[in-house]
PDB file of C-alpha atoms in Angstrom:
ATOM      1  CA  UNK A   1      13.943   3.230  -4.034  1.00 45.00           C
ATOM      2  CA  UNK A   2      16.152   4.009  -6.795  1.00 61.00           C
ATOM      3  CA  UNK A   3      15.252   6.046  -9.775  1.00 66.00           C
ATOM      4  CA  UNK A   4      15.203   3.119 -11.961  1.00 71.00           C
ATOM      5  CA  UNK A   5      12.613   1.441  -9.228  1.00 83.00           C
ATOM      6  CA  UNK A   6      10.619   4.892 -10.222  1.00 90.00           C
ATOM      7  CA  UNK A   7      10.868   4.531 -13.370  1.00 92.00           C
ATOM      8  CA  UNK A   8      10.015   0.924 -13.355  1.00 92.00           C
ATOM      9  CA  UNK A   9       6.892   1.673 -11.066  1.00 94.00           C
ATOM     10  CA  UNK A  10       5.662   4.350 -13.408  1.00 95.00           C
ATOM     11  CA  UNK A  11       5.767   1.933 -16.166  1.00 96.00           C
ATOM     12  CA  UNK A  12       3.432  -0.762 -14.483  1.00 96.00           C
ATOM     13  CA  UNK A  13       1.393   2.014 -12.982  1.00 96.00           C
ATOM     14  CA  UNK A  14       0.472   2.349 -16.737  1.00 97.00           C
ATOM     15  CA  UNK A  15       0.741  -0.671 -18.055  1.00 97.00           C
ATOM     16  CA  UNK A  16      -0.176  -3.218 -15.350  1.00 97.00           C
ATOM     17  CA  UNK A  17      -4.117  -3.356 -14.165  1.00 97.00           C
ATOM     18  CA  UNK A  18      -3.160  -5.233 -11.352  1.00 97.00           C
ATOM     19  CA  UNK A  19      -0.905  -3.237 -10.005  1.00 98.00           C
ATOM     20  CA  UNK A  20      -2.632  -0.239 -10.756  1.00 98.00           C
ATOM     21  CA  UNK A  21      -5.243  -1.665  -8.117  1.00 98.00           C
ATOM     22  CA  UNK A  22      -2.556  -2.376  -5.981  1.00 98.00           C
ATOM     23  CA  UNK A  23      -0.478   0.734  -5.239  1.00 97.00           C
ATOM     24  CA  UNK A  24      -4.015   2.827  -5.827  1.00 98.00           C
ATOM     25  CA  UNK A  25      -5.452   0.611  -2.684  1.00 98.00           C
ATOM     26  CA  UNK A  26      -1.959   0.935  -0.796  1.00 97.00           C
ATOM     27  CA  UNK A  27      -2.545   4.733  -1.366  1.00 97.00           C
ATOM     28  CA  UNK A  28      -6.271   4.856   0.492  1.00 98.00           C
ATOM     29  CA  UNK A  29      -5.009   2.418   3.075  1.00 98.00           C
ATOM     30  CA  UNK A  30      -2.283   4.559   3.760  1.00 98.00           C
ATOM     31  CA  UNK A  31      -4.924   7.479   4.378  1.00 98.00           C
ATOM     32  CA  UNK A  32      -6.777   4.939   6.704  1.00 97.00           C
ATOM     33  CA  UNK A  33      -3.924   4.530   9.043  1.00 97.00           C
ATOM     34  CA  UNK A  34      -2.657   8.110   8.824  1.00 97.00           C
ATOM     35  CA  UNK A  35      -6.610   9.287   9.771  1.00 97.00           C
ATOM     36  CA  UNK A  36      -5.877   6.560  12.835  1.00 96.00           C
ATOM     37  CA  UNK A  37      -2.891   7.475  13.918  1.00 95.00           C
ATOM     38  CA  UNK A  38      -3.836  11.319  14.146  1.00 96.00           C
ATOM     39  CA  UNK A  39      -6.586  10.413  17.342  1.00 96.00           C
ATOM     40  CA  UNK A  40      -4.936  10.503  20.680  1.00 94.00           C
ATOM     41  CA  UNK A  41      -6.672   7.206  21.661  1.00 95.00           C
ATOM     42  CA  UNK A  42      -8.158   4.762  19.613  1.00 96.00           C
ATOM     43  CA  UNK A  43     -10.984   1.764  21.614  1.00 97.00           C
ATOM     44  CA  UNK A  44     -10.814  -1.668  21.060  1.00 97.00           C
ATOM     45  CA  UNK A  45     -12.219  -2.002  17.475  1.00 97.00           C
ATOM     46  CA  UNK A  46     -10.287   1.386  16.051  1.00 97.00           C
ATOM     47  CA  UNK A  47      -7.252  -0.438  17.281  1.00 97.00           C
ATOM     48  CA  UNK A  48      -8.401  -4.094  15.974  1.00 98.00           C
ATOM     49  CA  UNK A  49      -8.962  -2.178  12.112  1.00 98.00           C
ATOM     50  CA  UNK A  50      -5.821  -0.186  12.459  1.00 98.00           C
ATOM     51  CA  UNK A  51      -3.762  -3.889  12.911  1.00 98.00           C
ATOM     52  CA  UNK A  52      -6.332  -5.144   9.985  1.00 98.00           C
ATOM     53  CA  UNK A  53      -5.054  -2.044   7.142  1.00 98.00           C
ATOM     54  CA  UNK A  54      -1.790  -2.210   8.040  1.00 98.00           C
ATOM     55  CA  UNK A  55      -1.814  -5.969   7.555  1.00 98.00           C
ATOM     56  CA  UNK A  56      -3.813  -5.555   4.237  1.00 98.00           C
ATOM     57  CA  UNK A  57      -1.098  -2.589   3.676  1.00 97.00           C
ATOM     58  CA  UNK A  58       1.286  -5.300   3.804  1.00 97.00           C
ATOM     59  CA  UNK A  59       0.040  -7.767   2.114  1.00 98.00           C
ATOM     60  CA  UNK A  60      -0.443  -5.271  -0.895  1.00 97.00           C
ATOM     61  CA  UNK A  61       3.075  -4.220  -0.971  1.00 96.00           C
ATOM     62  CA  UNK A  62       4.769  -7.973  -0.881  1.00 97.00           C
ATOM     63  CA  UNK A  63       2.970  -8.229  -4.069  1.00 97.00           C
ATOM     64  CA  UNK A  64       3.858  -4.998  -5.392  1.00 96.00           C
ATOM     65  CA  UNK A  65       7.563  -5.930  -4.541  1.00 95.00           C
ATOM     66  CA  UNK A  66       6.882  -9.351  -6.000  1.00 97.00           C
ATOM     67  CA  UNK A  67       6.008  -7.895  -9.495  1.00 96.00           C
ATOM     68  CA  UNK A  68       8.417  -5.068  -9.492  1.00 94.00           C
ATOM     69  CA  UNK A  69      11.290  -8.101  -8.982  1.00 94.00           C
ATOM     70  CA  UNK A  70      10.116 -10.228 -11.850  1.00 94.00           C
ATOM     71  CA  UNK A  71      10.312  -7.135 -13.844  1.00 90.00           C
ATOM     72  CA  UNK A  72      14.296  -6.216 -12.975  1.00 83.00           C
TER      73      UNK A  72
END
């Protein structure tokens, strides 16, 4: 990301409720699949909510990238 990117994502950090909520929720769900990825072996339903943040991760960030592009 470039600085102006930064600077851009500062600005609706502030500005922008909704995507306050989104990059705050990106932040915990990143903490949820670090905590995951740190066990040496995860069983059946670690593995099935491991593939349901990082989907939900996803999600959140397409609209994160959506907003920050009708903002350039």
């Amino acid at each position: 990301m470039e600085q102006q990117d930064n600077s851009l994502v500062e600005t609706l950090f502030n500005e922008n409720p909704r995507f306050r909520k989104l990059y705050e929720q990106h932040q915990i769900l990143e903490k949820e699949l670090f905590q995951l990825d740190e066990r040496p072996h995860l069983s059946p339903e670690e593995e099935f909510e491991r593939k349901k943040i990082q989907k939900l991760k996803l999600a959140g960030k397409d609209e994160m990238e959506r907003i920050l592009s009708e903002q350039r």
